[in-house]
């Protein structure tokens, strides 16, 4: 889907959604050696006149027309040896993910309606059973072989700023060990959880006389400086309303060990700036140092009974150094030392406390 999922680089070319060019790639199937094609036409029907009253509607119609043209040209290449199935999807489009179950039912109904044409491709029950046994046996042999043969290499590739050696040092699946899918999925979750990549996948490849596991990551195009904005609003429903703007900045991979600079800025009722350098001491995610600076300024009220008589602005300046270690996937354990200076200035009132 253009604009939703990033393109993928294949053999030096960036490949995105092919809908505008070849939405029903019958020619691609034939180029791969297909003797018969079962084509399914799920293109979105053209919009009605009522839906064309805005620039969004007109733009969508233009895209649908372009897609319909290349679908029609592909359908014309079908022969008597092929089968065309066209489910009646009604108003369901390619972005109606919440209607997936209904689309499946519509597709099943269209397939059953085409059963007389599809029967010519069917095997006898005996032939199908024999084919199924061969396929299952081959799959079991492949899995058994992978479970016994150690991987000759495990690599992380594709990032322009995250060092592959540092990422590889933190993987569960190691070179010299047989492939374990539980470790692979754990590694995929860890790589995705870093928040630095828009796409994470893997593949098994032949490397010399053995098998290698390649994790492929795609950098987020708006990195490596990441910004997040927030808005805070709170009230006690009486006389105080607090409003705050927030900005979080994160710059990962400052160095080969995975150093990261983090900043938090808040403006409003409470003004705050926190800056921290997160610096691992080795490539394995074990022990880190985290020097930081924290400046905070916020009002506090002094009461006599139930009445506020003074308001002060409390300002705290703090510098510190933490030593810590990650605790599995749950967080961090830190031990630190800090120095702080605190001052209070009168905003309202005249009392000296």
mmCIF file of C-alpha atoms in Angstrom:
data_model
loop_
_atom_site.group_PDB
_atom_site.id
_atom_site.type_symbol
_atom_site.label_atom_id
_atom_site.label_comp_id
_atom_site.label_asym_id
_atom_site.label_seq_id
_atom_site.Cartn_x
_atom_site.Cartn_y
_atom_site.Cartn_z
ATOM 1 C CA UNK A 1 0.000 0.000 0.000
ATOM 2 C CA UNK A 2 1.753 3.202 -1.156
ATOM 3 C CA UNK A 3 2.394 5.623 1.700
ATOM 4 C CA UNK A 4 1.539 3.032 4.362
ATOM 5 C CA UNK A 5 4.296 0.428 4.130
ATOM 6 C CA UNK A 6 7.874 1.360 3.204
ATOM 7 C CA UNK A 7 9.395 -0.025 -0.011
ATOM 8 C CA UNK A 8 11.691 -3.043 0.125
ATOM 9 C CA UNK A 9 15.086 -3.126 -1.546
ATOM 10 C CA UNK A 10 15.561 -6.193 -3.760
ATOM 11 C CA UNK A 11 18.724 -6.524 -5.840
ATOM 12 C CA UNK A 12 19.371 -2.785 -5.676
ATOM 13 C CA UNK A 13 15.821 -1.766 -6.662
ATOM 14 C CA UNK A 14 13.188 -0.268 -4.341
ATOM 15 C CA UNK A 15 9.957 -2.215 -4.704
ATOM 16 C CA UNK A 16 6.671 -0.820 -3.435
ATOM 17 C CA UNK A 17 3.030 -1.567 -4.082
ATOM 18 C CA UNK A 18 2.506 -2.790 -7.647
ATOM 19 C CA UNK A 19 -1.191 -2.005 -7.867
ATOM 20 C CA UNK A 20 -0.894 0.885 -10.298
ATOM 21 C CA UNK A 21 1.347 -1.100 -12.642
ATOM 22 C CA UNK A 22 0.391 -4.766 -12.327
ATOM 23 C CA UNK A 23 -2.428 -5.379 -9.865
ATOM 24 C CA UNK A 24 -3.142 -8.867 -11.227
ATOM 25 C CA UNK A 25 0.315 -10.165 -12.265
ATOM 26 C CA UNK A 26 -0.746 -12.979 -14.569
ATOM 27 C CA UNK A 27 2.262 -12.229 -16.779
ATOM 28 C CA UNK A 28 4.579 -12.721 -13.802
ATOM 29 C CA UNK A 29 3.043 -16.132 -13.071
ATOM 30 C CA UNK A 30 3.532 -17.203 -16.692
ATOM 31 C CA UNK A 31 7.140 -15.970 -16.665
ATOM 32 C CA UNK A 32 7.727 -18.221 -13.655
ATOM 33 C CA UNK A 33 6.576 -21.220 -15.700
ATOM 34 C CA UNK A 34 2.883 -21.544 -14.828
ATOM 35 C CA UNK A 35 0.995 -23.639 -17.396
ATOM 36 C CA UNK A 36 -2.411 -22.758 -15.983
ATOM 37 C CA UNK A 37 -3.414 -19.691 -13.987
ATOM 38 C CA UNK A 38 -6.176 -19.394 -11.395
ATOM 39 C CA UNK A 39 -6.645 -15.619 -11.231
ATOM 40 C CA UNK A 40 -8.709 -13.862 -8.551
ATOM 41 C CA UNK A 41 -9.972 -10.376 -9.351
ATOM 42 C CA UNK A 42 -10.469 -8.401 -6.134
ATOM 43 C CA UNK A 43 -9.996 -4.932 -7.596
ATOM 44 C CA UNK A 44 -12.074 -2.160 -6.053
ATOM 45 C CA UNK A 45 -15.074 -1.193 -8.223
ATOM 46 C CA UNK A 46 -15.301 2.369 -9.481
ATOM 47 C CA UNK A 47 -16.960 4.834 -7.122
ATOM 48 C CA UNK A 48 -20.483 6.102 -7.648
ATOM 49 C CA UNK A 49 -21.271 9.649 -8.756
ATOM 50 C CA UNK A 50 -22.172 10.635 -5.205
ATOM 51 C CA UNK A 51 -18.656 9.793 -3.952
ATOM 52 C CA UNK A 52 -16.926 12.184 -6.360
ATOM 53 C CA UNK A 53 -17.764 15.445 -4.632
ATOM 54 C CA UNK A 54 -14.351 15.987 -3.037
ATOM 55 C CA UNK A 55 -10.697 15.958 -4.037
ATOM 56 C CA UNK A 56 -10.242 12.759 -1.997
ATOM 57 C CA UNK A 57 -13.026 11.032 -3.907
ATOM 58 C CA UNK A 58 -11.720 12.171 -7.293
ATOM 59 C CA UNK A 59 -8.149 11.109 -6.425
ATOM 60 C CA UNK A 60 -9.379 7.703 -5.326
ATOM 61 C CA UNK A 61 -11.342 7.311 -8.547
ATOM 62 C CA UNK A 62 -8.258 8.168 -10.621
ATOM 63 C CA UNK A 63 -6.247 5.473 -8.826
ATOM 64 C CA UNK A 64 -9.039 2.929 -9.289
ATOM 65 C CA UNK A 65 -9.229 3.705 -13.021
ATOM 66 C CA UNK A 66 -5.476 3.158 -13.446
ATOM 67 C CA UNK A 67 -5.669 -0.131 -11.558
ATOM 68 C CA UNK A 68 -8.744 -1.261 -13.487
ATOM 69 C CA UNK A 69 -6.971 -0.650 -16.789
ATOM 70 C CA UNK A 70 -4.019 -2.908 -15.975
ATOM 71 C CA UNK A 71 -6.330 -5.570 -14.490
ATOM 72 C CA UNK A 72 -8.431 -5.600 -17.666
ATOM 73 C CA UNK A 73 -5.348 -5.956 -19.863
ATOM 74 C CA UNK A 74 -4.178 -8.930 -17.798
ATOM 75 C CA UNK A 75 -7.572 -10.644 -17.862
ATOM 76 C CA UNK A 76 -7.539 -10.493 -21.659
ATOM 77 C CA UNK A 77 -4.468 -12.777 -21.653
ATOM 78 C CA UNK A 78 -6.335 -15.644 -19.957
ATOM 79 C CA UNK A 79 -6.946 -18.731 -22.075
ATOM 80 C CA UNK A 80 -9.265 -21.715 -21.905
ATOM 81 C CA UNK A 81 -6.721 -23.448 -19.666
ATOM 82 C CA UNK A 82 -7.094 -20.739 -17.007
ATOM 83 C CA UNK A 83 -9.818 -19.871 -14.487
ATOM 84 C CA UNK A 84 -10.950 -16.392 -13.421
ATOM 85 C CA UNK A 85 -12.657 -15.986 -10.041
ATOM 86 C CA UNK A 86 -14.311 -12.655 -9.221
ATOM 87 C CA UNK A 87 -15.743 -12.471 -5.674
ATOM 88 C CA UNK A 88 -18.647 -10.096 -5.112
ATOM 89 C CA UNK A 89 -17.017 -7.924 -2.458
ATOM 90 C CA UNK A 90 -19.545 -5.122 -2.689
ATOM 91 C CA UNK A 91 -18.095 -1.988 -1.093
ATOM 92 C CA UNK A 92 -15.203 -3.793 0.651
ATOM 93 C CA UNK A 93 -11.870 -2.229 -0.323
ATOM 94 C CA UNK A 94 -8.229 -3.116 0.281
ATOM 95 C CA UNK A 95 -8.117 -0.978 3.438
ATOM 96 C CA UNK A 96 -11.223 -2.444 5.109
ATOM 97 C CA UNK A 97 -9.257 -4.716 7.424
ATOM 98 C CA UNK A 98 -12.172 -4.957 9.857
ATOM 99 C CA UNK A 99 -14.244 -6.632 7.124
ATOM 100 C CA UNK A 100 -11.727 -9.392 6.485
ATOM 101 C CA UNK A 101 -14.014 -12.214 7.636
ATOM 102 C CA UNK A 102 -16.775 -11.061 5.282
ATOM 103 C CA UNK A 103 -14.268 -10.882 2.415
ATOM 104 C CA UNK A 104 -13.199 -14.467 3.174
ATOM 105 C CA UNK A 105 -16.805 -15.635 3.031
ATOM 106 C CA UNK A 106 -17.343 -13.826 -0.273
ATOM 107 C CA UNK A 107 -14.168 -15.364 -1.688
ATOM 108 C CA UNK A 108 -15.196 -18.848 -0.571
ATOM 109 C CA UNK A 109 -18.618 -18.452 -2.195
ATOM 110 C CA UNK A 110 -17.045 -17.331 -5.487
ATOM 111 C CA UNK A 111 -14.597 -20.249 -5.402
ATOM 112 C CA UNK A 112 -17.363 -22.787 -4.827
ATOM 113 C CA UNK A 113 -19.317 -21.262 -7.725
ATOM 114 C CA UNK A 114 -16.263 -21.898 -9.931
ATOM 115 C CA UNK A 115 -15.894 -25.490 -8.685
ATOM 116 C CA UNK A 116 -16.904 -27.066 -12.036
ATOM 117 C CA UNK A 117 -14.006 -25.238 -13.735
ATOM 118 C CA UNK A 118 -11.558 -26.018 -10.939
ATOM 119 C CA UNK A 119 -12.306 -29.742 -10.875
ATOM 120 C CA UNK A 120 -10.120 -30.324 -13.924
ATOM 121 C CA UNK A 121 -7.075 -29.503 -11.803
ATOM 122 C CA UNK A 122 -8.051 -31.905 -9.023
ATOM 123 C CA UNK A 123 -6.133 -35.075 -8.196
ATOM 124 C CA UNK A 124 -7.802 -38.288 -7.224
ATOM 125 C CA UNK A 125 -8.025 -38.867 -3.490
ATOM 126 C CA UNK A 126 -5.309 -41.514 -3.687
ATOM 127 C CA UNK A 127 -2.966 -39.313 -5.735
ATOM 128 C CA UNK A 128 -3.529 -36.351 -3.420
ATOM 129 C CA UNK A 129 -2.775 -38.467 -0.347
ATOM 130 C CA UNK A 130 0.479 -39.671 -1.912
ATOM 131 C CA UNK A 131 1.452 -36.103 -2.829
ATOM 132 C CA UNK A 132 0.653 -34.901 0.688
ATOM 133 C CA UNK A 133 2.852 -37.598 2.191
ATOM 134 C CA UNK A 134 5.763 -36.612 -0.067
ATOM 135 C CA UNK A 135 5.422 -32.932 0.826
ATOM 136 C CA UNK A 136 5.140 -33.579 4.567
ATOM 137 C CA UNK A 137 8.073 -35.987 4.506
ATOM 138 C CA UNK A 138 10.247 -33.488 2.657
ATOM 139 C CA UNK A 139 9.312 -30.719 5.111
ATOM 140 C CA UNK A 140 10.099 -32.943 8.084
ATOM 141 C CA UNK A 141 13.475 -33.837 6.592
ATOM 142 C CA UNK A 142 14.290 -30.157 6.082
ATOM 143 C CA UNK A 143 13.302 -29.259 9.645
ATOM 144 C CA UNK A 144 15.209 -32.228 11.053
ATOM 145 C CA UNK A 145 18.283 -31.253 9.064
ATOM 146 C CA UNK A 146 18.156 -27.656 10.283
ATOM 147 C CA UNK A 147 17.701 -28.871 13.852
ATOM 148 C CA UNK A 148 20.927 -30.878 13.615
ATOM 149 C CA UNK A 149 23.213 -28.742 11.469
ATOM 150 C CA UNK A 150 24.901 -25.799 13.192
ATOM 151 C CA UNK A 151 24.564 -22.436 11.499
ATOM 152 C CA UNK A 152 27.813 -21.188 10.013
ATOM 153 C CA UNK A 153 26.857 -17.520 10.500
ATOM 154 C CA UNK A 154 24.194 -15.293 12.065
ATOM 155 C CA UNK A 155 24.139 -11.740 10.708
ATOM 156 C CA UNK A 156 22.129 -8.536 11.115
ATOM 157 C CA UNK A 157 22.198 -6.400 7.978
ATOM 158 C CA UNK A 158 20.519 -3.365 6.496
ATOM 159 C CA UNK A 159 21.014 -0.581 9.043
ATOM 160 C CA UNK A 160 23.011 2.521 8.194
ATOM 161 C CA UNK A 161 23.539 3.603 11.804
ATOM 162 C CA UNK A 162 23.127 0.532 14.060
ATOM 163 C CA UNK A 163 26.352 -1.556 14.066
ATOM 164 C CA UNK A 164 25.596 -5.102 13.016
ATOM 165 C CA UNK A 165 28.236 -6.524 15.387
ATOM 166 C CA UNK A 166 26.532 -4.940 18.416
ATOM 167 C CA UNK A 167 23.110 -6.209 17.384
ATOM 168 C CA UNK A 168 24.494 -9.680 16.700
ATOM 169 C CA UNK A 169 26.104 -9.844 20.151
ATOM 170 C CA UNK A 170 22.658 -9.529 21.764
ATOM 171 C CA UNK A 171 20.880 -12.175 19.687
ATOM 172 C CA UNK A 172 19.605 -15.396 21.230
ATOM 173 C CA UNK A 173 20.343 -17.419 18.086
ATOM 174 C CA UNK A 174 24.103 -17.865 17.781
ATOM 175 C CA UNK A 175 26.377 -19.122 15.046
ATOM 176 C CA UNK A 176 27.609 -22.647 15.723
ATOM 177 C CA UNK A 177 24.205 -23.663 17.108
ATOM 178 C CA UNK A 178 21.374 -25.429 15.252
ATOM 179 C CA UNK A 179 18.468 -23.254 14.164
ATOM 180 C CA UNK A 180 15.886 -22.791 16.921
ATOM 181 C CA UNK A 181 12.744 -21.006 15.816
ATOM 182 C CA UNK A 182 11.919 -19.951 19.372
ATOM 183 C CA UNK A 183 15.207 -18.030 19.479
ATOM 184 C CA UNK A 184 14.566 -16.550 16.033
ATOM 185 C CA UNK A 185 11.173 -15.193 17.096
ATOM 186 C CA UNK A 186 12.698 -13.870 20.320
ATOM 187 C CA UNK A 187 15.335 -12.051 18.277
ATOM 188 C CA UNK A 188 12.716 -10.596 15.928
ATOM 189 C CA UNK A 189 10.740 -9.302 18.911
ATOM 190 C CA UNK A 190 13.888 -7.759 20.401
ATOM 191 C CA UNK A 191 14.947 -6.058 17.165
ATOM 192 C CA UNK A 192 11.442 -4.681 16.585
ATOM 193 C CA UNK A 193 11.216 -3.567 20.218
ATOM 194 C CA UNK A 194 14.261 -1.322 19.869
ATOM 195 C CA UNK A 195 11.994 1.114 18.034
ATOM 196 C CA UNK A 196 14.657 2.054 15.482
ATOM 197 C CA UNK A 197 13.525 -0.031 12.513
ATOM 198 C CA UNK A 198 10.440 0.108 10.308
ATOM 199 C CA UNK A 199 10.792 -3.505 9.202
ATOM 200 C CA UNK A 200 12.422 -6.643 10.608
ATOM 201 C CA UNK A 201 12.527 -10.059 8.951
ATOM 202 C CA UNK A 202 14.875 -12.993 8.411
ATOM 203 C CA UNK A 203 15.894 -15.578 5.854
ATOM 204 C CA UNK A 204 17.996 -18.717 5.658
ATOM 205 C CA UNK A 205 20.691 -18.678 2.985
ATOM 206 C CA UNK A 206 23.411 -21.018 1.825
ATOM 207 C CA UNK A 207 26.860 -19.836 2.878
ATOM 208 C CA UNK A 208 29.607 -22.016 1.495
ATOM 209 C CA UNK A 209 29.026 -25.532 2.768
ATOM 210 C CA UNK A 210 26.485 -24.574 5.420
ATOM 211 C CA UNK A 211 23.401 -22.547 6.298
ATOM 212 C CA UNK A 212 23.457 -18.935 7.481
ATOM 213 C CA UNK A 213 20.733 -16.926 9.179
ATOM 214 C CA UNK A 214 20.359 -13.333 8.004
ATOM 215 C CA UNK A 215 18.231 -10.875 9.958
ATOM 216 C CA UNK A 216 17.271 -7.970 7.717
ATOM 217 C CA UNK A 217 16.358 -4.618 9.257
ATOM 218 C CA UNK A 218 15.177 -1.423 7.580
ATOM 219 C CA UNK A 219 15.959 1.898 9.259
ATOM 220 C CA UNK A 220 13.073 4.229 9.944
ATOM 221 C CA UNK A 221 13.391 6.950 7.291
ATOM 222 C CA UNK A 222 12.881 9.739 9.832
ATOM 223 C CA UNK A 223 15.770 8.587 12.078
ATOM 224 C CA UNK A 224 18.241 8.476 13.654
ATOM 225 C CA UNK A 225 16.938 11.459 15.658
ATOM 226 C CA UNK A 226 13.485 10.563 16.939
ATOM 227 C CA UNK A 227 11.021 13.117 18.312
ATOM 228 C CA UNK A 228 7.755 12.559 20.148
ATOM 229 C CA UNK A 229 5.326 15.263 21.200
ATOM 230 C CA UNK A 230 2.830 15.134 24.043
ATOM 231 C CA UNK A 231 0.199 17.231 25.755
ATOM 232 C CA UNK A 232 -0.731 17.039 29.435
ATOM 233 C CA UNK A 233 -3.889 18.477 30.966
ATOM 234 C CA UNK A 234 -5.126 17.999 34.534
ATOM 235 C CA UNK A 235 -7.599 19.765 36.820
ATOM 236 C CA UNK A 236 -8.861 19.444 40.394
ATOM 237 C CA UNK A 237 -12.331 20.647 39.228
ATOM 238 C CA UNK A 238 -12.096 23.648 41.563
ATOM 239 C CA UNK A 239 -9.534 26.345 40.888
ATOM 240 C CA UNK A 240 -6.440 24.713 39.399
ATOM 241 C CA UNK A 241 -5.938 23.547 35.844
ATOM 242 C CA UNK A 242 -2.547 22.320 34.707
ATOM 243 C CA UNK A 243 -1.482 22.446 31.081
ATOM 244 C CA UNK A 244 1.852 21.153 29.775
ATOM 245 C CA UNK A 245 3.551 20.643 26.412
ATOM 246 C CA UNK A 246 6.050 17.795 26.200
ATOM 247 C CA UNK A 247 8.859 16.862 23.828
ATOM 248 C CA UNK A 248 10.914 13.664 23.938
ATOM 249 C CA UNK A 249 14.065 13.429 21.841
ATOM 250 C CA UNK A 250 16.066 10.228 21.403
ATOM 251 C CA UNK A 251 19.277 9.742 19.441
ATOM 252 C CA UNK A 252 20.323 6.064 19.477
ATOM 253 C CA UNK A 253 23.538 4.496 18.229
ATOM 254 C CA UNK A 254 25.924 7.313 19.048
ATOM 255 C CA UNK A 255 28.780 4.807 18.998
ATOM 256 C CA UNK A 256 29.563 1.164 18.307
ATOM 257 C CA UNK A 257 28.452 0.082 21.795
ATOM 258 C CA UNK A 258 24.954 1.487 21.378
ATOM 259 C CA UNK A 259 25.227 4.754 23.297
ATOM 260 C CA UNK A 260 22.008 6.775 23.337
ATOM 261 C CA UNK A 261 21.239 10.412 24.161
ATOM 262 C CA UNK A 262 17.791 11.071 25.628
ATOM 263 C CA UNK A 263 16.123 14.430 26.304
ATOM 264 C CA UNK A 264 12.783 15.278 27.881
ATOM 265 C CA UNK A 265 11.454 18.854 27.749
ATOM 266 C CA UNK A 266 8.218 20.012 29.372
ATOM 267 C CA UNK A 267 6.730 23.523 29.353
ATOM 268 C CA UNK A 268 3.681 24.709 31.264
ATOM 269 C CA UNK A 269 2.630 24.369 34.898
ATOM 270 C CA UNK A 270 5.790 22.369 35.529
ATOM 271 C CA UNK A 271 8.846 23.262 33.471
ATOM 272 C CA UNK A 272 11.390 20.491 33.166
ATOM 273 C CA UNK A 273 14.431 19.470 31.172
ATOM 274 C CA UNK A 274 16.066 16.096 31.666
ATOM 275 C CA UNK A 275 19.070 15.022 29.620
ATOM 276 C CA UNK A 276 20.693 11.590 29.945
ATOM 277 C CA UNK A 277 23.464 9.729 28.165
ATOM 278 C CA UNK A 278 22.836 5.980 28.209
ATOM 279 C CA UNK A 279 26.153 4.259 27.587
ATOM 280 C CA UNK A 280 26.606 0.457 27.641
ATOM 281 C CA UNK A 281 30.074 -0.677 28.673
ATOM 282 C CA UNK A 282 30.258 -3.492 26.134
ATOM 283 C CA UNK A 283 28.390 -4.803 23.117
ATOM 284 C CA UNK A 284 26.332 -7.250 25.142
ATOM 285 C CA UNK A 285 23.379 -5.466 26.759
ATOM 286 C CA UNK A 286 24.545 -6.013 30.364
ATOM 287 C CA UNK A 287 26.025 -3.081 32.346
ATOM 288 C CA UNK A 288 25.630 0.602 31.478
ATOM 289 C CA UNK A 289 26.486 4.051 32.809
ATOM 290 C CA UNK A 290 23.950 6.876 32.680
ATOM 291 C CA UNK A 291 25.113 10.400 33.618
ATOM 292 C CA UNK A 292 22.216 12.848 33.656
ATOM 293 C CA UNK A 293 21.132 16.437 34.272
ATOM 294 C CA UNK A 294 17.662 17.288 35.580
ATOM 295 C CA UNK A 295 16.244 20.830 35.883
ATOM 296 C CA UNK A 296 12.746 21.181 37.321
ATOM 297 C CA UNK A 297 10.635 24.207 38.216
ATOM 298 C CA UNK A 298 7.033 24.102 39.433
ATOM 299 C CA UNK A 299 4.690 26.069 41.719
ATOM 300 C CA UNK A 300 3.765 24.922 45.226
ATOM 301 C CA UNK A 301 1.021 26.434 47.379
ATOM 302 C CA UNK A 302 1.175 27.130 51.125
ATOM 303 C CA UNK A 303 -2.136 26.819 52.972
ATOM 304 C CA UNK A 304 -3.504 28.242 56.207
ATOM 305 C CA UNK A 305 -6.368 25.927 56.948
ATOM 306 C CA UNK A 306 -8.113 25.438 53.638
ATOM 307 C CA UNK A 307 -7.021 28.762 52.176
ATOM 308 C CA UNK A 308 -3.883 29.246 50.044
ATOM 309 C CA UNK A 309 -1.851 32.150 51.404
ATOM 310 C CA UNK A 310 1.376 31.915 49.419
ATOM 311 C CA UNK A 311 2.638 30.421 46.191
ATOM 312 C CA UNK A 312 6.289 29.654 45.586
ATOM 313 C CA UNK A 313 8.178 28.404 42.582
ATOM 314 C CA UNK A 314 10.339 25.493 43.628
ATOM 315 C CA UNK A 315 13.404 25.045 41.416
ATOM 316 C CA UNK A 316 15.532 21.910 41.588
ATOM 317 C CA UNK A 317 18.822 21.381 39.765
ATOM 318 C CA UNK A 318 20.218 17.872 39.890
ATOM 319 C CA UNK A 319 23.204 16.077 38.374
ATOM 320 C CA UNK A 320 23.850 12.400 38.846
ATOM 321 C CA UNK A 321 25.365 9.190 37.635
ATOM 322 C CA UNK A 322 23.626 5.814 37.545
ATOM 323 C CA UNK A 323 25.106 2.364 37.086
ATOM 324 C CA UNK A 324 22.595 -0.197 35.943
ATOM 325 C CA UNK A 325 21.730 -3.355 34.124
ATOM 326 C CA UNK A 326 18.681 -4.436 32.126
ATOM 327 C CA UNK A 327 16.374 -6.896 33.897
ATOM 328 C CA UNK A 328 15.232 -9.247 31.152
ATOM 329 C CA UNK A 329 12.369 -7.564 29.255
ATOM 330 C CA UNK A 330 10.883 -5.929 32.347
ATOM 331 C CA UNK A 331 13.013 -2.820 32.815
ATOM 332 C CA UNK A 332 16.259 -1.757 34.453
ATOM 333 C CA UNK A 333 17.948 -2.028 37.824
ATOM 334 C CA UNK A 334 19.904 1.136 38.713
ATOM 335 C CA UNK A 335 22.143 2.351 41.521
ATOM 336 C CA UNK A 336 23.189 5.972 41.439
ATOM 337 C CA UNK A 337 24.586 9.060 43.135
ATOM 338 C CA UNK A 338 23.293 12.593 42.626
ATOM 339 C CA UNK A 339 23.808 16.157 43.824
ATOM 340 C CA UNK A 340 20.888 18.586 43.983
ATOM 341 C CA UNK A 341 20.343 22.293 44.651
ATOM 342 C CA UNK A 342 16.861 23.455 45.618
ATOM 343 C CA UNK A 343 15.593 27.041 45.816
ATOM 344 C CA UNK A 344 12.177 28.640 46.295
ATOM 345 C CA UNK A 345 11.045 32.067 45.065
ATOM 346 C CA UNK A 346 7.825 33.841 45.965
ATOM 347 C CA UNK A 347 5.232 34.118 43.207
ATOM 348 C CA UNK A 348 2.194 35.280 45.233
ATOM 349 C CA UNK A 349 1.989 36.436 48.852
ATOM 350 C CA UNK A 350 4.502 38.079 51.127
ATOM 351 C CA UNK A 351 5.291 35.442 53.738
ATOM 352 C CA UNK A 352 8.875 34.451 54.351
ATOM 353 C CA UNK A 353 9.122 30.751 55.177
#
